[in-house]
Structures are given as C-alpha cells and as structure tokens.
C-alpha cells in the first residue's frame, strides 16, 4: 500500500513539474495579457516579448527561466521591471541577444533583473 501512495506522489510531482515548463514563446502586449499569462503556472518558457500597453510586470513573479531571450520594447508606461526578480537564467535568441530593452522612455530602474545569476550567453542591448 505504501508503494502505491509513493507512486501517486511521484506522479503528482512530475505532473506539476511538467506544468511549470511551457515550451513556447510568449508575447504580452497589454496589461490584460500579462494578467492572463500569470495565471497559467508557467515558470519556464522559451522567450518573452513585452510590448504595448503594459503598466507593470508584478504578476510575472512565477517566471524563473527563459530558455531564449527577453525583449521589452515600445512600452511607454512601464516604469520598472519589478516582477521579473525571480528570473535567474536567460538564454539567447537566434540573433545572439539575451536581453533587449528598447523604446522605454519611462523606465527608471533595471533592479527587476537582480535575480539573474552567472553570465548572459548573449548580448544586452538598451536603447532609449
């Protein structure tokens, strides 16, 4: 009987781990899209693009790994990257970029990226 419960427990853990890895690229172009994505339980995705009418990233606190790149552009309302603190690793895209921050006139701080550990495998680009 104990073996049966152990197998069920392992199955539940594996199912939970599989749900956390979402093997897809994610584009968020509004605050509503940020909120919708935040409820899906993904902690690891391929890449993340954020653009448009996004006011804050705090709902994205479950993200911990980006296998590809982070591209945030044309987001005039975004003041900080708070909400991305739990991302510890970012890969790179096919062009060799790890992080691209472009056309973000209101951005005041990069401290939301303080959770990153180690070296980025690709370029870091910041264009205002």
PDB file of C-alpha atoms in Angstrom:
ATOM      1  CA  UNK A   1       0.000   0.000   0.000  1.00  0.00           C
ATOM      2  CA  UNK A   2       2.865   2.388   0.777  1.00  0.00           C
ATOM      3  CA  UNK A   3       4.354   1.737  -2.654  1.00  0.00           C
ATOM      4  CA  UNK A   4       1.038   2.729  -4.258  1.00  0.00           C
ATOM      5  CA  UNK A   5       0.991   6.066  -2.382  1.00  0.00           C
ATOM      6  CA  UNK A   6       4.638   6.695  -3.227  1.00  0.00           C
ATOM      7  CA  UNK A   7       3.957   6.153  -6.925  1.00  0.00           C
ATOM      8  CA  UNK A   8       0.979   8.515  -6.793  1.00  0.00           C
ATOM      9  CA  UNK A   9       3.050  11.167  -5.023  1.00  0.00           C
ATOM     10  CA  UNK A  10       5.808  10.915  -7.627  1.00  0.00           C
ATOM     11  CA  UNK A  11       3.236  11.132 -10.423  1.00  0.00           C
ATOM     12  CA  UNK A  12       1.777  14.296  -8.927  1.00  0.00           C
ATOM     13  CA  UNK A  13       5.214  15.886  -8.584  1.00  0.00           C
ATOM     14  CA  UNK A  14       6.093  15.029 -12.179  1.00  0.00           C
ATOM     15  CA  UNK A  15       2.782  16.390 -13.425  1.00  0.00           C
ATOM     16  CA  UNK A  16       3.368  19.630 -11.507  1.00  0.00           C
ATOM     17  CA  UNK A  17       6.915  19.975 -12.888  1.00  0.00           C
ATOM     18  CA  UNK A  18       5.671  19.404 -16.431  1.00  0.00           C
ATOM     19  CA  UNK A  19       3.006  22.088 -15.966  1.00  0.00           C
ATOM     20  CA  UNK A  20       5.664  24.602 -14.881  1.00  0.00           C
ATOM     21  CA  UNK A  21       7.617  24.235 -18.158  1.00  0.00           C
ATOM     22  CA  UNK A  22       5.722  25.862 -21.005  1.00  0.00           C
ATOM     23  CA  UNK A  23       7.661  25.157 -24.183  1.00  0.00           C
ATOM     24  CA  UNK A  24       6.600  28.227 -26.112  1.00  0.00           C
ATOM     25  CA  UNK A  25       7.438  31.826 -26.896  1.00  0.00           C
ATOM     26  CA  UNK A  26       5.260  34.337 -25.061  1.00  0.00           C
ATOM     27  CA  UNK A  27       4.272  37.805 -26.300  1.00  0.00           C
ATOM     28  CA  UNK A  28       2.414  40.092 -23.905  1.00  0.00           C
ATOM     29  CA  UNK A  29       1.032  43.288 -25.465  1.00  0.00           C
ATOM     30  CA  UNK A  30      -1.359  44.588 -22.795  1.00  0.00           C
ATOM     31  CA  UNK A  31      -1.848  44.524 -19.034  1.00  0.00           C
ATOM     32  CA  UNK A  32      -4.747  42.115 -19.569  1.00  0.00           C
ATOM     33  CA  UNK A  33      -2.398  39.747 -21.435  1.00  0.00           C
ATOM     34  CA  UNK A  34       0.093  39.923 -18.536  1.00  0.00           C
ATOM     35  CA  UNK A  35      -2.647  39.011 -16.075  1.00  0.00           C
ATOM     36  CA  UNK A  36      -3.942  36.171 -18.271  1.00  0.00           C
ATOM     37  CA  UNK A  37      -0.471  34.674 -18.679  1.00  0.00           C
ATOM     38  CA  UNK A  38       0.311  34.984 -14.974  1.00  0.00           C
ATOM     39  CA  UNK A  39      -2.477  32.555 -14.133  1.00  0.00           C
ATOM     40  CA  UNK A  40      -1.147  29.668 -16.224  1.00  0.00           C
ATOM     41  CA  UNK A  41       1.530  28.392 -13.821  1.00  0.00           C
ATOM     42  CA  UNK A  42       4.497  28.653 -16.196  1.00  0.00           C
ATOM     43  CA  UNK A  43       7.855  29.148 -14.537  1.00  0.00           C
ATOM     44  CA  UNK A  44       9.966  28.318 -17.592  1.00  0.00           C
ATOM     45  CA  UNK A  45       9.290  29.464 -21.157  1.00  0.00           C
ATOM     46  CA  UNK A  46      11.302  29.784 -24.358  1.00  0.00           C
ATOM     47  CA  UNK A  47      11.292  33.554 -24.765  1.00  0.00           C
ATOM     48  CA  UNK A  48       9.375  36.580 -23.507  1.00  0.00           C
ATOM     49  CA  UNK A  49       8.418  39.644 -25.544  1.00  0.00           C
ATOM     50  CA  UNK A  50       6.614  42.516 -23.834  1.00  0.00           C
ATOM     51  CA  UNK A  51       5.237  45.461 -25.802  1.00  0.00           C
ATOM     52  CA  UNK A  52       2.336  47.879 -25.919  1.00  0.00           C
ATOM     53  CA  UNK A  53       0.113  48.976 -23.054  1.00  0.00           C
ATOM     54  CA  UNK A  54       1.728  47.168 -20.154  1.00  0.00           C
ATOM     55  CA  UNK A  55       1.850  49.162 -16.932  1.00  0.00           C
ATOM     56  CA  UNK A  56       3.529  46.725 -14.541  1.00  0.00           C
ATOM     57  CA  UNK A  57       5.066  43.256 -14.542  1.00  0.00           C
ATOM     58  CA  UNK A  58       4.402  42.250 -10.939  1.00  0.00           C
ATOM     59  CA  UNK A  59       2.075  39.349 -11.945  1.00  0.00           C
ATOM     60  CA  UNK A  60       5.031  37.621 -13.666  1.00  0.00           C
ATOM     61  CA  UNK A  61       6.710  36.612 -10.398  1.00  0.00           C
ATOM     62  CA  UNK A  62       6.362  32.873 -11.173  1.00  0.00           C
ATOM     63  CA  UNK A  63       8.834  33.076 -14.066  1.00  0.00           C
ATOM     64  CA  UNK A  64      12.277  31.710 -13.221  1.00  0.00           C
ATOM     65  CA  UNK A  65      13.855  30.670 -16.554  1.00  0.00           C
ATOM     66  CA  UNK A  66      13.825  31.930 -20.125  1.00  0.00           C
ATOM     67  CA  UNK A  67      15.488  29.448 -22.463  1.00  0.00           C
ATOM     68  CA  UNK A  68      15.575  32.159 -25.119  1.00  0.00           C
ATOM     69  CA  UNK A  69      15.629  35.930 -24.844  1.00  0.00           C
ATOM     70  CA  UNK A  70      13.841  38.753 -23.053  1.00  0.00           C
ATOM     71  CA  UNK A  71      12.704  41.555 -25.383  1.00  0.00           C
ATOM     72  CA  UNK A  72      10.826  44.525 -23.962  1.00  0.00           C
ATOM     73  CA  UNK A  73      10.074  47.321 -26.397  1.00  0.00           C
ATOM     74  CA  UNK A  74       7.699  50.174 -27.116  1.00  0.00           C
ATOM     75  CA  UNK A  75       6.239  50.149 -23.600  1.00  0.00           C
ATOM     76  CA  UNK A  76       5.950  53.852 -22.731  1.00  0.00           C
ATOM     77  CA  UNK A  77       4.076  53.283 -19.447  1.00  0.00           C
ATOM     78  CA  UNK A  78       6.493  50.792 -17.877  1.00  0.00           C
ATOM     79  CA  UNK A  79       8.487  52.412 -15.043  1.00  0.00           C
ATOM     80  CA  UNK A  80      10.265  49.339 -13.631  1.00  0.00           C
ATOM     81  CA  UNK A  81      10.966  45.688 -14.295  1.00  0.00           C
ATOM     82  CA  UNK A  82       9.645  44.671 -10.878  1.00  0.00           C
ATOM     83  CA  UNK A  83       8.012  41.289 -11.217  1.00  0.00           C
ATOM     84  CA  UNK A  84      10.927  39.725 -13.091  1.00  0.00           C
ATOM     85  CA  UNK A  85      13.127  39.325  -9.966  1.00  0.00           C
ATOM     86  CA  UNK A  86      12.675  35.558  -9.850  1.00  0.00           C
ATOM     87  CA  UNK A  87      14.167  35.029 -13.301  1.00  0.00           C
ATOM     88  CA  UNK A  88      17.572  33.508 -12.651  1.00  0.00           C
ATOM     89  CA  UNK A  89      18.602  32.492 -16.176  1.00  0.00           C
ATOM     90  CA  UNK A  90      18.075  33.929 -19.639  1.00  0.00           C
ATOM     91  CA  UNK A  91      19.344  32.259 -22.790  1.00  0.00           C
ATOM     92  CA  UNK A  92      19.643  33.990 -26.152  1.00  0.00           C
ATOM     93  CA  UNK A  93      17.760  34.275 -29.417  1.00  0.00           C
ATOM     94  CA  UNK A  94      18.919  33.302 -32.903  1.00  0.00           C
ATOM     95  CA  UNK A  95      20.461  36.759 -33.381  1.00  0.00           C
ATOM     96  CA  UNK A  96      22.620  36.291 -30.268  1.00  0.00           C
ATOM     97  CA  UNK A  97      20.681  38.620 -27.955  1.00  0.00           C
ATOM     98  CA  UNK A  98      19.832  37.709 -24.361  1.00  0.00           C
ATOM     99  CA  UNK A  99      18.135  40.931 -23.266  1.00  0.00           C
ATOM    100  CA  UNK A 100      16.864  43.786 -25.433  1.00  0.00           C
ATOM    101  CA  UNK A 101      15.261  46.832 -23.831  1.00  0.00           C
ATOM    102  CA  UNK A 102      14.140  49.336 -26.467  1.00  0.00           C
ATOM    103  CA  UNK A 103      11.972  52.465 -26.613  1.00  0.00           C
ATOM    104  CA  UNK A 104      11.082  52.516 -22.928  1.00  0.00           C
ATOM    105  CA  UNK A 105      11.088  56.229 -22.127  1.00  0.00           C
ATOM    106  CA  UNK A 106       9.604  55.852 -18.611  1.00  0.00           C
ATOM    107  CA  UNK A 107      11.872  53.040 -17.375  1.00  0.00           C
ATOM    108  CA  UNK A 108      13.671  54.173 -14.214  1.00  0.00           C
ATOM    109  CA  UNK A 109      15.360  51.011 -12.954  1.00  0.00           C
ATOM    110  CA  UNK A 110      16.748  47.653 -14.020  1.00  0.00           C
ATOM    111  CA  UNK A 111      16.578  46.251 -10.485  1.00  0.00           C
ATOM    112  CA  UNK A 112      13.846  43.823 -11.557  1.00  0.00           C
ATOM    113  CA  UNK A 113      16.613  41.783 -13.198  1.00  0.00           C
ATOM    114  CA  UNK A 114      18.604  41.408  -9.973  1.00  0.00           C
ATOM    115  CA  UNK A 115      17.748  37.700  -9.729  1.00  0.00           C
ATOM    116  CA  UNK A 116      19.905  36.825 -12.746  1.00  0.00           C
ATOM    117  CA  UNK A 117      22.876  34.640 -11.893  1.00  0.00           C
ATOM    118  CA  UNK A 118      26.002  33.997 -13.923  1.00  0.00           C
ATOM    119  CA  UNK A 119      26.895  35.465 -17.283  1.00  0.00           C
ATOM    120  CA  UNK A 120      24.427  36.089 -20.082  1.00  0.00           C
ATOM    121  CA  UNK A 121      25.181  33.894 -23.117  1.00  0.00           C
ATOM    122  CA  UNK A 122      24.197  36.710 -25.477  1.00  0.00           C
ATOM    123  CA  UNK A 123      24.169  40.475 -25.842  1.00  0.00           C
ATOM    124  CA  UNK A 124      22.483  43.020 -23.583  1.00  0.00           C
ATOM    125  CA  UNK A 125      21.044  45.938 -25.586  1.00  0.00           C
ATOM    126  CA  UNK A 126      19.470  49.049 -24.106  1.00  0.00           C
ATOM    127  CA  UNK A 127      18.075  51.688 -26.481  1.00  0.00           C
ATOM    128  CA  UNK A 128      16.038  54.641 -25.250  1.00  0.00           C
TER     129      UNK A 128
END
